[in-house]
PDB file of C-alpha atoms in Angstrom:
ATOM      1  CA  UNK J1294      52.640 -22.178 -14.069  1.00  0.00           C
ATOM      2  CA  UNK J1295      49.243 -24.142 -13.032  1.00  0.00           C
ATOM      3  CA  UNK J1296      50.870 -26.190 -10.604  1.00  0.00           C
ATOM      4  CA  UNK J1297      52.569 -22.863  -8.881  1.00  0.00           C
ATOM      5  CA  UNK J1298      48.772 -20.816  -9.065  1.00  0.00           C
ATOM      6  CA  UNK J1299      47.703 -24.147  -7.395  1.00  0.00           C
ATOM      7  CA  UNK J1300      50.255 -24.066  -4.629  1.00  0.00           C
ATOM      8  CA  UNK J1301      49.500 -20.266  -3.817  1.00  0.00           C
ATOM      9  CA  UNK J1302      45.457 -21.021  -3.832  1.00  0.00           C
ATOM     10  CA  UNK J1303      46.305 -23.680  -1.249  1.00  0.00           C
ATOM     11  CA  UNK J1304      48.651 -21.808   1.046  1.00  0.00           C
ATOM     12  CA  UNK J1305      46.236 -19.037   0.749  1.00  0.00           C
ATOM     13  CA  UNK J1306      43.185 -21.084   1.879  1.00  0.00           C
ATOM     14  CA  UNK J1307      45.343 -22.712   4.513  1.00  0.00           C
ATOM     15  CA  UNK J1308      46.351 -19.058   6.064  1.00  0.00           C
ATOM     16  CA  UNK J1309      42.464 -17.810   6.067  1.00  0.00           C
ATOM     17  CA  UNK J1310      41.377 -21.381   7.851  1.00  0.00           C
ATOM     18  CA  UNK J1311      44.371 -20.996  10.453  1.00  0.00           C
ATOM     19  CA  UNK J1312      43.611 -17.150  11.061  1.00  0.00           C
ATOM     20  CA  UNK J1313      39.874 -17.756  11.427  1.00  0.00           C
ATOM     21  CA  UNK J1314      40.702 -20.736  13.991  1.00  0.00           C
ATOM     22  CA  UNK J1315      43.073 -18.945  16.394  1.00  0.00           C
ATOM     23  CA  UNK J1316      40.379 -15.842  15.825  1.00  0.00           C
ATOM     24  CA  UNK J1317      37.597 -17.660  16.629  1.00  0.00           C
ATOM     25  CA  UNK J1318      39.232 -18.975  19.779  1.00  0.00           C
ATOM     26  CA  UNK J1319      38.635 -15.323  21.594  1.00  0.00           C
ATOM     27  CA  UNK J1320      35.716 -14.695  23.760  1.00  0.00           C
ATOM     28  CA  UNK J1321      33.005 -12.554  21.908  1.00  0.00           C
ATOM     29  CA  UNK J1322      29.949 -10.392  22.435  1.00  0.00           C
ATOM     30  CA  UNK J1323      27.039 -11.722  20.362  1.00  0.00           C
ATOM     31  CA  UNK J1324      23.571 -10.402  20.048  1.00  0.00           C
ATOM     32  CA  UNK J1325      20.429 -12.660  19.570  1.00  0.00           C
ATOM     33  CA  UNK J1326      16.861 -11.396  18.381  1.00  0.00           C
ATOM     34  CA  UNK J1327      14.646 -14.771  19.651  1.00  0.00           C
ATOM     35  CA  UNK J1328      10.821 -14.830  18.000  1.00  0.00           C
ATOM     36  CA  UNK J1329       8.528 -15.251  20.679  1.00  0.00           C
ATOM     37  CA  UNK J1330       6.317 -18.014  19.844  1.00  0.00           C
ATOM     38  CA  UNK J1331       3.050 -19.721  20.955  1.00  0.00           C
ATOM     39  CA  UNK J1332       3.390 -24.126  21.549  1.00  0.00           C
ATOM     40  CA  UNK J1333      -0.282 -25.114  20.726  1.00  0.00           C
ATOM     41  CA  UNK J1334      -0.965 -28.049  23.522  1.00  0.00           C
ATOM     42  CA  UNK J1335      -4.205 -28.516  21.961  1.00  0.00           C
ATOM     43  CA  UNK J1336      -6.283 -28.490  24.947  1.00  0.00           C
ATOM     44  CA  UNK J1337      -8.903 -26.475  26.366  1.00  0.00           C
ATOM     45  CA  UNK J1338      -6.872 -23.023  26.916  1.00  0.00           C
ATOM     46  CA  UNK J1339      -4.891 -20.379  24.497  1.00  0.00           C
ATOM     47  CA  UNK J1340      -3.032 -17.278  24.421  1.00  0.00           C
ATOM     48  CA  UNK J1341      -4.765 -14.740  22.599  1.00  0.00           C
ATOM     49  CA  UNK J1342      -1.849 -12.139  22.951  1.00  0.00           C
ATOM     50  CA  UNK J1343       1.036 -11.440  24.254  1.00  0.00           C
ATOM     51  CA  UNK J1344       3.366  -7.978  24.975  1.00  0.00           C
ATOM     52  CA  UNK J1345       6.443  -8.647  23.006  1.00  0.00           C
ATOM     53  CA  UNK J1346       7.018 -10.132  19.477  1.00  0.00           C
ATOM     54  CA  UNK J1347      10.752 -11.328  20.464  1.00  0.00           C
ATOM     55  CA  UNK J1348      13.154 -10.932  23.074  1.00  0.00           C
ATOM     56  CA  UNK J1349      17.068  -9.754  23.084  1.00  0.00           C
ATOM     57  CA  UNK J1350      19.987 -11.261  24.627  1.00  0.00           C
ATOM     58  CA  UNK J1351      23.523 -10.591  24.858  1.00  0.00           C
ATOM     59  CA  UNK J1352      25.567 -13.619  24.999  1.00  0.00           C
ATOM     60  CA  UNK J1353      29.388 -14.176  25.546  1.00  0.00           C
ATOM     61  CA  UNK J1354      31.367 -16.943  24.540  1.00  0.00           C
ATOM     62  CA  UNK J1355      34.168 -18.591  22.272  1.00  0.00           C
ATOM     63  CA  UNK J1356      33.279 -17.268  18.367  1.00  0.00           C
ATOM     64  CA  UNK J1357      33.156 -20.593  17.786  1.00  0.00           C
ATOM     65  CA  UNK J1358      30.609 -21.227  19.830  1.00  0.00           C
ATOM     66  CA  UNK J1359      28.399 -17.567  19.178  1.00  0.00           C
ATOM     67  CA  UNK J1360      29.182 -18.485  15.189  1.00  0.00           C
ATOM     68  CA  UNK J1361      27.571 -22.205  15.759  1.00  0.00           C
ATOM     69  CA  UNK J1362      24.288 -20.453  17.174  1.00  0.00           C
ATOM     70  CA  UNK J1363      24.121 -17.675  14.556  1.00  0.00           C
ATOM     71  CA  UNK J1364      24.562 -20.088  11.958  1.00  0.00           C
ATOM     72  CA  UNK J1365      22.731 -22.925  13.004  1.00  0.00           C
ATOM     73  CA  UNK J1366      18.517 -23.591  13.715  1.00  0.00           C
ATOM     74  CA  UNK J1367      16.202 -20.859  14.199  1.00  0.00           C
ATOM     75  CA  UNK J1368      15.697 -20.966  18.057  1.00  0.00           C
ATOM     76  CA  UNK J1369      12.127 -19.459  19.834  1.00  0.00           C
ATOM     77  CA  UNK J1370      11.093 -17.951  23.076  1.00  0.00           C
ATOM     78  CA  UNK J1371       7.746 -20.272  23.921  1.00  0.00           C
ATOM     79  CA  UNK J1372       5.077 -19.578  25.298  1.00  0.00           C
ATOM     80  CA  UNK J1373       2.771 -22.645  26.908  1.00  0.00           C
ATOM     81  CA  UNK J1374      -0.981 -21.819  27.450  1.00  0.00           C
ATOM     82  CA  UNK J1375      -1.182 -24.117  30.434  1.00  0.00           C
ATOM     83  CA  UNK J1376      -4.634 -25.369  32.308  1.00  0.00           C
ATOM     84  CA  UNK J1377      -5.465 -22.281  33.675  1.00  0.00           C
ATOM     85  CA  UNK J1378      -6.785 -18.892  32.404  1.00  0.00           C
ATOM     86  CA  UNK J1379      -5.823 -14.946  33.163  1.00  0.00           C
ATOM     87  CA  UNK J1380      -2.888 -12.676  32.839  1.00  0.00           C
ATOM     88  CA  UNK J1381       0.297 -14.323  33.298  1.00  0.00           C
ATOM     89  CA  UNK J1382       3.872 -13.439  33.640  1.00  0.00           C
ATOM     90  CA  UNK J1383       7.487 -15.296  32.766  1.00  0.00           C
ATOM     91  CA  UNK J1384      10.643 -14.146  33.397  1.00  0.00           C
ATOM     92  CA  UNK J1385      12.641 -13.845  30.307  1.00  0.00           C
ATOM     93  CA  UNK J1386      16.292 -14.711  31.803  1.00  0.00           C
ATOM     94  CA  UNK J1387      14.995 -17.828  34.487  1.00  0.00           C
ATOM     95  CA  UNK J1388      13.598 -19.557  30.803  1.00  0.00           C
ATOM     96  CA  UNK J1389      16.927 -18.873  28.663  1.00  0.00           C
ATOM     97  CA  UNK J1390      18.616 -20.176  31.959  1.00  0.00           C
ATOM     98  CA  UNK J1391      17.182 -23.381  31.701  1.00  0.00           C
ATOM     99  CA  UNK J1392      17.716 -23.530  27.812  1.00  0.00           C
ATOM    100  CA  UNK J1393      19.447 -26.442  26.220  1.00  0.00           C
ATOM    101  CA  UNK J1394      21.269 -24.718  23.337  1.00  0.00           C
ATOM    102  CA  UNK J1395      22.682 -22.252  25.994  1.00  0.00           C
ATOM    103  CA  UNK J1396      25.530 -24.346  27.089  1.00  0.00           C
ATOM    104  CA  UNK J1397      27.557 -23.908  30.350  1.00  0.00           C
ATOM    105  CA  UNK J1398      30.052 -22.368  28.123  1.00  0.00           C
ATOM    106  CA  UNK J1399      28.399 -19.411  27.274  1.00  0.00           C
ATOM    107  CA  UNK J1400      27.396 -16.356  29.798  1.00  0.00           C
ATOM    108  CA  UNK J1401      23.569 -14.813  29.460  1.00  0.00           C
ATOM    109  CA  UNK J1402      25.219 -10.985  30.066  1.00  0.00           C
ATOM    110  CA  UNK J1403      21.683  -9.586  28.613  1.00  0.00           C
ATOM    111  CA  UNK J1404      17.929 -10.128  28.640  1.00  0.00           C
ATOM    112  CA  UNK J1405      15.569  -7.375  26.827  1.00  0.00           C
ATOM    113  CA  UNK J1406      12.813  -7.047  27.934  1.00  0.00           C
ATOM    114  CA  UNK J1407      13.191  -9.168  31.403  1.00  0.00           C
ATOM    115  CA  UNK J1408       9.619 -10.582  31.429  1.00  0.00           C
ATOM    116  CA  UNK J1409       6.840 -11.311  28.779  1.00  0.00           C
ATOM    117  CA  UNK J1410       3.452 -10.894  29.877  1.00  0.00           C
ATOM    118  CA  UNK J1411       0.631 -12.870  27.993  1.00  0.00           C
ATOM    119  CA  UNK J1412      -3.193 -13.914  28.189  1.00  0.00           C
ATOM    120  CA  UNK J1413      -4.559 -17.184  28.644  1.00  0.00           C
ATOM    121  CA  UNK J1414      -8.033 -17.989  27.551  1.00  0.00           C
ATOM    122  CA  UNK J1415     -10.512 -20.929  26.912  1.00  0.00           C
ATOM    123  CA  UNK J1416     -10.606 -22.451  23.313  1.00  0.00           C
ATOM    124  CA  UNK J1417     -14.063 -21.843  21.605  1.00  0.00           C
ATOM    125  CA  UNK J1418     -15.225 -22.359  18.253  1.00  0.00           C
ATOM    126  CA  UNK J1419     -17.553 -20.947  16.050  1.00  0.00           C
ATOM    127  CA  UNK J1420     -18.347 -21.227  12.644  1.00  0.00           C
ATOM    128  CA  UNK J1421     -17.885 -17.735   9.976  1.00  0.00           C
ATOM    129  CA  UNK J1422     -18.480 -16.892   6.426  1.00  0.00           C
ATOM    130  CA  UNK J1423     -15.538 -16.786   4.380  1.00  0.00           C
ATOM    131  CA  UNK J1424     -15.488 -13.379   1.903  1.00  0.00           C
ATOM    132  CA  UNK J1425     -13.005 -13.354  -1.163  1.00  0.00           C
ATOM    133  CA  UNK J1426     -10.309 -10.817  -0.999  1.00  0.00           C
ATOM    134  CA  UNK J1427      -9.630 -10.817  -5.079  1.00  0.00           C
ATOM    135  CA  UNK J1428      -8.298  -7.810  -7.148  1.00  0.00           C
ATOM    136  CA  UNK J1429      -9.815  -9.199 -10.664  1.00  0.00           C
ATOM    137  CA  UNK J1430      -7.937  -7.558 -13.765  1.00  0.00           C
ATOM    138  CA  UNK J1431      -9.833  -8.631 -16.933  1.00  0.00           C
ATOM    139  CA  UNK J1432      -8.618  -8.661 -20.321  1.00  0.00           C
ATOM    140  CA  UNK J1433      -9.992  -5.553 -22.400  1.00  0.00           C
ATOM    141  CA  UNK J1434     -13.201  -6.615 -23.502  1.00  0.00           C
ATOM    142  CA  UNK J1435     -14.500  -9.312 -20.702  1.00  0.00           C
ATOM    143  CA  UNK J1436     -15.924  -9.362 -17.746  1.00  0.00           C
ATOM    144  CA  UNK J1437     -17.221 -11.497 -14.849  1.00  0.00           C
ATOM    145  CA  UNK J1438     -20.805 -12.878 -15.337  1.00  0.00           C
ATOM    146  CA  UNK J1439     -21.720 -14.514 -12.138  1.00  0.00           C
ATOM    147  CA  UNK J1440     -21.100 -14.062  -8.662  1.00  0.00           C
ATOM    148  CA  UNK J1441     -17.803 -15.137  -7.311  1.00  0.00           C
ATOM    149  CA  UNK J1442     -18.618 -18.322  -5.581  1.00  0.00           C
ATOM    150  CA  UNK J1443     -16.457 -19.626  -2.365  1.00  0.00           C
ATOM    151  CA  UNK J1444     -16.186 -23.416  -1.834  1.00  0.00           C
ATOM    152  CA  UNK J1445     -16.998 -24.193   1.105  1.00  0.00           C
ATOM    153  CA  UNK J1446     -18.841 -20.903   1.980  1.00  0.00           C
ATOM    154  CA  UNK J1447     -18.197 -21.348   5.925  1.00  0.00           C
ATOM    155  CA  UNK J1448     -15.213 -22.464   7.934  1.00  0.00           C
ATOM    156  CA  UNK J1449     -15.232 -23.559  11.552  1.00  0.00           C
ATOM    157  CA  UNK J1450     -12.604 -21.170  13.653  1.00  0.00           C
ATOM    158  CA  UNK J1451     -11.211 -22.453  16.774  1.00  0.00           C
ATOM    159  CA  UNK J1452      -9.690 -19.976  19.288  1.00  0.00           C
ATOM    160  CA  UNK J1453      -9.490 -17.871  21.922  1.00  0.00           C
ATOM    161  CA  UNK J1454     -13.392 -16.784  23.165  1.00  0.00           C
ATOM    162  CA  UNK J1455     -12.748 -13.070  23.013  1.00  0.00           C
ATOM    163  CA  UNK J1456     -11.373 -13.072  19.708  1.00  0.00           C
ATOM    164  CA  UNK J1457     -13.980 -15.324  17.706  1.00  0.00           C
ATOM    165  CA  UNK J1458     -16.460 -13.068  19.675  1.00  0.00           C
ATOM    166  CA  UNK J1459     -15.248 -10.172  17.199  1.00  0.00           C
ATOM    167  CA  UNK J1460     -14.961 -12.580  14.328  1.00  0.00           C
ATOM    168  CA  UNK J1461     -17.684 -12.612  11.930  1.00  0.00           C
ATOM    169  CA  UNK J1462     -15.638 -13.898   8.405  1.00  0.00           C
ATOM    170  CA  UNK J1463     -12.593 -14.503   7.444  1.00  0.00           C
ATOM    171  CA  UNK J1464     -11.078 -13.723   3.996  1.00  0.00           C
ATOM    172  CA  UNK J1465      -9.047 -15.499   1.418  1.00  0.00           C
ATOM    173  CA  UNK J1466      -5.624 -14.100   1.304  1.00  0.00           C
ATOM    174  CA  UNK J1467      -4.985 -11.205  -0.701  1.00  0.00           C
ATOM    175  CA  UNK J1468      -4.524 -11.618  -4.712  1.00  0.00           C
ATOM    176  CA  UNK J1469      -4.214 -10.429  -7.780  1.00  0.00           C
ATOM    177  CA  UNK J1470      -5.485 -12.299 -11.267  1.00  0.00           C
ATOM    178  CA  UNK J1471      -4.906 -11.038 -14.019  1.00  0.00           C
ATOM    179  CA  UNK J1472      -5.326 -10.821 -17.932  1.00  0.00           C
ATOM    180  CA  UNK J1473      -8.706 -12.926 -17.121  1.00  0.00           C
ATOM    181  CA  UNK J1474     -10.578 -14.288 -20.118  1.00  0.00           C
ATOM    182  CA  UNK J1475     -12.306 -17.457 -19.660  1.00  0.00           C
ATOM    183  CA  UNK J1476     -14.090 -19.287 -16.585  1.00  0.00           C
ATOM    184  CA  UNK J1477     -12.117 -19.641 -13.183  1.00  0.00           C
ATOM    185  CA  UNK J1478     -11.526 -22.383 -11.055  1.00  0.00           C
ATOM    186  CA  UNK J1479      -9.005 -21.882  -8.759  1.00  0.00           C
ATOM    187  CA  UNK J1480      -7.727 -22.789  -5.136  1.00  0.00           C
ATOM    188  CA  UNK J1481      -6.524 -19.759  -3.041  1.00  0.00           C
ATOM    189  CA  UNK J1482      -6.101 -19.680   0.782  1.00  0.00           C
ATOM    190  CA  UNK J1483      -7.203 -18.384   3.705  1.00  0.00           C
ATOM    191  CA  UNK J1484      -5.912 -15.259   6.151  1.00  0.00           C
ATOM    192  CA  UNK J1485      -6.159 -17.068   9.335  1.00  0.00           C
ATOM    193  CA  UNK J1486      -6.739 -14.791  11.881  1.00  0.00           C
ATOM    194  CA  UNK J1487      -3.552 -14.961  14.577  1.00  0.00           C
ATOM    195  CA  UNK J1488      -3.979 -17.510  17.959  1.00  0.00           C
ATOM    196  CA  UNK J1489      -6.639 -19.425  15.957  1.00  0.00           C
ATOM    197  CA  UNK J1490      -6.847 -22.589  14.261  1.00  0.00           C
ATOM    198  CA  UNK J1491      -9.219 -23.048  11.158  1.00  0.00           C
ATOM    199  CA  UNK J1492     -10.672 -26.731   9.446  1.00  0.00           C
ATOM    200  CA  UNK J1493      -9.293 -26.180   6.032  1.00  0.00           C
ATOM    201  CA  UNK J1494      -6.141 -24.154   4.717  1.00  0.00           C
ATOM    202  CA  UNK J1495      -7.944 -23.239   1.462  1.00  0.00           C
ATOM    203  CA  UNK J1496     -11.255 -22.932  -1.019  1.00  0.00           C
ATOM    204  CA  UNK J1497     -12.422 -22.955  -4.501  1.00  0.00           C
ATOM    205  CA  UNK J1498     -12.726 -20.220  -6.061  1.00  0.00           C
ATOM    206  CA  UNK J1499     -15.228 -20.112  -9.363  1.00  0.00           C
ATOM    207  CA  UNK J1500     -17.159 -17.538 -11.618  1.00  0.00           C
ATOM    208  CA  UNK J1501     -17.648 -17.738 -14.986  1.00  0.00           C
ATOM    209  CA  UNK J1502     -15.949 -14.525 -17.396  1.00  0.00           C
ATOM    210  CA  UNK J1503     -16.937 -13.998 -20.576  1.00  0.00           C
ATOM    211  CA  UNK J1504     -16.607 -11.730 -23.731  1.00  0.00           C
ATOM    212  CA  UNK J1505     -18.839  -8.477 -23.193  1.00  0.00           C
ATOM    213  CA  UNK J1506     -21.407  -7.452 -26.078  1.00  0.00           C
ATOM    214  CA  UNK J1507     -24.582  -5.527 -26.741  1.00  0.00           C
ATOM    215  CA  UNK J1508     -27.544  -6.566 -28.203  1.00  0.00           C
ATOM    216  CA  UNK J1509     -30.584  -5.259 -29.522  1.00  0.00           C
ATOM    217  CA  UNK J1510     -34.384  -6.440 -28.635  1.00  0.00           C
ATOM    218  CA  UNK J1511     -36.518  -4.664 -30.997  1.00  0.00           C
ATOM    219  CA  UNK J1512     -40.500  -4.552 -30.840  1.00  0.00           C
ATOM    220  CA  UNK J1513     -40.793  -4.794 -27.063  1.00  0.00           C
ATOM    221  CA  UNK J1514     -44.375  -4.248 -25.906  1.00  0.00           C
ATOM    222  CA  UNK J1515     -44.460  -2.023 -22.673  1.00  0.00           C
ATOM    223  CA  UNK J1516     -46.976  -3.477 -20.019  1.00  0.00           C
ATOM    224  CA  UNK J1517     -48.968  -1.003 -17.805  1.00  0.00           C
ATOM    225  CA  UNK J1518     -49.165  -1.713 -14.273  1.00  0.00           C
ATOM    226  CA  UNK J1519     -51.806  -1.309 -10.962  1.00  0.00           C
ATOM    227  CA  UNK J1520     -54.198   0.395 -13.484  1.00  0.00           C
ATOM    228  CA  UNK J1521     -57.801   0.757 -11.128  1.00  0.00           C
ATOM    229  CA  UNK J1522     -60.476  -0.536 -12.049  1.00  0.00           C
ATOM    230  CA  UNK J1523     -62.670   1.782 -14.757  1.00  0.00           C
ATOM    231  CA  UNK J1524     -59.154   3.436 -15.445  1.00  0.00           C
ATOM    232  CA  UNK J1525     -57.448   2.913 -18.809  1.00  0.00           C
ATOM    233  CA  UNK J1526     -53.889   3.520 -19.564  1.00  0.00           C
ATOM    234  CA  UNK J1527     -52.896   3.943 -22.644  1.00  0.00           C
ATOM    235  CA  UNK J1528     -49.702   4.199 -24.292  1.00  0.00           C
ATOM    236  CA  UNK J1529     -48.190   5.667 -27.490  1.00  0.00           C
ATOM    237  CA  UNK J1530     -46.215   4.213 -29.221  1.00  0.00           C
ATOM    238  CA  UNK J1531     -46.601   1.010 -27.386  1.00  0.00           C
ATOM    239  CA  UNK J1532     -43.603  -0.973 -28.166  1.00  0.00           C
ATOM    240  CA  UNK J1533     -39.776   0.456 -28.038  1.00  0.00           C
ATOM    241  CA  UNK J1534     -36.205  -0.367 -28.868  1.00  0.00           C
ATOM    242  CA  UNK J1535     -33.825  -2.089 -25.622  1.00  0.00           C
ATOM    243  CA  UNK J1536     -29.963  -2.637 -26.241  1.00  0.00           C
ATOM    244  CA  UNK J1537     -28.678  -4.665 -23.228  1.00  0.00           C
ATOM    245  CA  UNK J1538     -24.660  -5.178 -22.473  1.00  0.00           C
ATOM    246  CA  UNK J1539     -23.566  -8.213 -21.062  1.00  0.00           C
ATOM    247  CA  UNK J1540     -21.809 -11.427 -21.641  1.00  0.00           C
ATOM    248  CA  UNK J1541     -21.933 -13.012 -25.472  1.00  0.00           C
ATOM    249  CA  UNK J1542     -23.527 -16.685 -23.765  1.00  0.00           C
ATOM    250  CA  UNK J1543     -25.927 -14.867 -21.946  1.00  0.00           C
ATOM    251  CA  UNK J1544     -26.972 -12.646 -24.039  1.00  0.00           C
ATOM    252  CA  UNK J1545     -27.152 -15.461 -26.878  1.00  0.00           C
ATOM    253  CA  UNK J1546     -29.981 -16.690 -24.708  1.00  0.00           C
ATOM    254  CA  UNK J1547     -31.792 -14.223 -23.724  1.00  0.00           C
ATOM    255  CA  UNK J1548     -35.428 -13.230 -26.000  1.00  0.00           C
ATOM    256  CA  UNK J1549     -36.942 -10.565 -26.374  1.00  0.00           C
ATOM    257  CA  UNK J1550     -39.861 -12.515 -24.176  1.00  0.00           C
ATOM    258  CA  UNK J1551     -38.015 -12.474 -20.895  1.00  0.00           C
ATOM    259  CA  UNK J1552     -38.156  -8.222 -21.275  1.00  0.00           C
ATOM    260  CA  UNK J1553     -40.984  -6.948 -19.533  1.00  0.00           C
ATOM    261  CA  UNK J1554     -40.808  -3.213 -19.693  1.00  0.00           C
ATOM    262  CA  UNK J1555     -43.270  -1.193 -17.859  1.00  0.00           C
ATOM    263  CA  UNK J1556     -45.112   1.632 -16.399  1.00  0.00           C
ATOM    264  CA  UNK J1557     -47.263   2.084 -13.675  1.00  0.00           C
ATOM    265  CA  UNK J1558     -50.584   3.871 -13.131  1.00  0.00           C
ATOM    266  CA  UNK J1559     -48.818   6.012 -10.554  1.00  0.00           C
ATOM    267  CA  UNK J1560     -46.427   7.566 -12.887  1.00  0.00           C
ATOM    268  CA  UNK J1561     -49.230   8.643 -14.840  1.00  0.00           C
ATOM    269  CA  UNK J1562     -50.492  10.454 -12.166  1.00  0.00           C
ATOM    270  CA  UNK J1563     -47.878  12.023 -10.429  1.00  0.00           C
ATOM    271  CA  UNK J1564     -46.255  13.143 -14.007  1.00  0.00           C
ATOM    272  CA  UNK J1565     -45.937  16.615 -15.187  1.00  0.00           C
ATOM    273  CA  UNK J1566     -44.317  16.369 -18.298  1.00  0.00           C
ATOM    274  CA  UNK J1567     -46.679  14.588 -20.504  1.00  0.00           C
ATOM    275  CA  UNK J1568     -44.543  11.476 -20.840  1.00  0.00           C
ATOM    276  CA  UNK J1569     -43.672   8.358 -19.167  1.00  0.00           C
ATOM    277  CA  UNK J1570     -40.363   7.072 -18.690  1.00  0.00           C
ATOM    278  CA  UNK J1571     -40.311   3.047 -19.060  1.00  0.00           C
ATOM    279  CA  UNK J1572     -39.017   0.834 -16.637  1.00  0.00           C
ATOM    280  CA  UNK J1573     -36.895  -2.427 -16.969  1.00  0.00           C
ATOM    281  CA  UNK J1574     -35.505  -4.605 -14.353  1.00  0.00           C
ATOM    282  CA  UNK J1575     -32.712  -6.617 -16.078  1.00  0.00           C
ATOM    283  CA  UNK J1576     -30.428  -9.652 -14.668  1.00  0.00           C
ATOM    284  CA  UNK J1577     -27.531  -9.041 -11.943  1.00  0.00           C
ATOM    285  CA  UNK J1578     -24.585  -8.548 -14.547  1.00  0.00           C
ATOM    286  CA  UNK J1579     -26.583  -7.265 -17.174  1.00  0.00           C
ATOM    287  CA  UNK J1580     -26.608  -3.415 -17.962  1.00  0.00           C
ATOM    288  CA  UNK J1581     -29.280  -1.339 -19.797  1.00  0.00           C
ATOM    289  CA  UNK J1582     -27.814   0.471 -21.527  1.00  0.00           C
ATOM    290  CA  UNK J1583     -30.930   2.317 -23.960  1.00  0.00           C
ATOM    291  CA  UNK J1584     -34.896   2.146 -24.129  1.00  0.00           C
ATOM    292  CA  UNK J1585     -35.877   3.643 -26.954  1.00  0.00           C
ATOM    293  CA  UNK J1586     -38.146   5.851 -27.231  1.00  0.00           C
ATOM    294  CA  UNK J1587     -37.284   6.703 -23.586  1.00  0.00           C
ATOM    295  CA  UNK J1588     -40.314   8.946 -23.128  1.00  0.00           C
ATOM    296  CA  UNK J1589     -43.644   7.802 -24.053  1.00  0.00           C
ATOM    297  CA  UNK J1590     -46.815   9.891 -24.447  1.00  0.00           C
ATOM    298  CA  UNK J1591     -50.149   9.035 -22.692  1.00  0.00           C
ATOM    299  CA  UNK J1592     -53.459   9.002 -21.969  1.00  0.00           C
ATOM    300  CA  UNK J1593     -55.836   7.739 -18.811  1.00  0.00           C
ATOM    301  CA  UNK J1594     -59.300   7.093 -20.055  1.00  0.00           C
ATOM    302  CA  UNK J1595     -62.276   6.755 -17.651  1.00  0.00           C
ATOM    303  CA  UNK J1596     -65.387   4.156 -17.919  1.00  0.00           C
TER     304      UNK J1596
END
């Protein structure tokens, strides 16, 4: 029974080969959708655009033949910046014509469009900021502590002059980080802008996370500010209550010392409700989140 399921698997392989050979012996029709794409000569000129993404031919041949191309290496429409700049023009059948993978065999029936116009332009280079493009998700109860910091900060961008003349940064390519808990040190890319070149493919990437608490300062002495001279300010009570939320290592650190709540003479004077509302300039990813009392009565004495 194996040996007879064997037999039929054979003569049924053998029929498909033969019917594909004597089918692929016809002449066919075949469509090609060619990327158009820029050669890089590295001299002093560029393209900095061109009218079509890719061109369309029509080919006809032996399926052999049109099965070989679909089947086999990407092939590209190229573009070559040459030595001189401006607005220049190629005719989209002429290049196929002189193609190497388009054998004598095969008939060029169809060329869409016929020509590709492009723009040639002196290299330049100039040096941008690069900005992170980061979508941070934190885990609940963290946050990020310190700036995001981008190493190196800068990147040198070679390219065409009228496009690095728009070009003041660059970003990192677009991500997404998730369930973030700890410190990060990672190496992301860059979004190179199209028809340039850039120094480096990537950067580091660091800021520092950490677990988000509150803490209370208690006792905090309230300074009075640009009093005049033979003017008094004073303030009751005189101390008051701060809760700050930030992150646990920070916080840890921080003293009541480094609080320096205030008023100012000014206040006093411009006031109508018979108190004065403290002010306290905390640390970039630090939040106040209470003074109290948050009012504070007054007097201004006179000499």
């Amino acid at each position: 029974m194996r040996r007879k399921l064997l037999t039929i698997a054979f003569t049924s392989l053998f029929s498909f080969a033969l019917w594909g050979s004597v089918s692929l012996s016809d002449e066919y029709y075949a469509t090609f959708h060619i990327p158009v794409r820029v050669i890089d000569q590295g001299g002093r000129y560029s393209i900095s655009g061109y009218s079509n993404e890719e061109v369309t031919i029509l080919l006809k041949g032996v399926g052999w033949q049109l099965a070989g191309l679909s089947l086999g290496p990407q092939q590209f429409f190229d573009l070559v910046p040459g030595s001189e700049a401006g607005k220049k023009k190629i005719n989209v059948r002429k290049q196929f014509e002189q193609t190497s993978w388009i054998t004598s065999n095969l008939q060029l029936k169809e060329v869409q469009p016929e020509a590709v116009e492009y723009i040639v332009e002196k290299m330049s280079e100039k040096r941008v900021d690069i900005v992170a493009d980061i979508d941070l998700q934190f885990r609940p109860g963290y946050g990020r502590v310190t700036p995001i910091t981008v190493i190196p900060d800068s990147v040198l961008v070679t390219g065409p002059e009228s496009i690095l003349a728009s070009l003041d940064f660059i970003t990192t390519e677009s991500s997404v980080v998730g369930d973030i808990y700890r410190p990060v040190s990672a190496r992301i890319g860059l979004d190179v802008p199209e028809h340039t070149k850039i120094q480096n493919n990537d950067v580091l990437i660091t800021f520092d996370v950490q677990k988000i608490v509150d803490k209370e300062f208690s006792d905090i002495k309230v300074e009075t500010r640009n009093v005049p001279v033979l003017r008094e300010l004073e303030l009751y009570p005189t101390q008051v209550r701060i809760v700050l939320r930030g992150g646990i290592n920070t916080l840890g650190r921080m003293t009541g010392s480094e609080l320096n709540p205030y008023v100012t003479f000014s206040q006093a004077l411009n006031d109508t409700t018979g108190l004065l509302h403290p002010v306290l300039e905390v640390p970039e990813y630090i939040t106040l989140l209470e003074i109290k009392p948050n009012g504070l009565e007054y007097i201004i004495k006179k000499f």
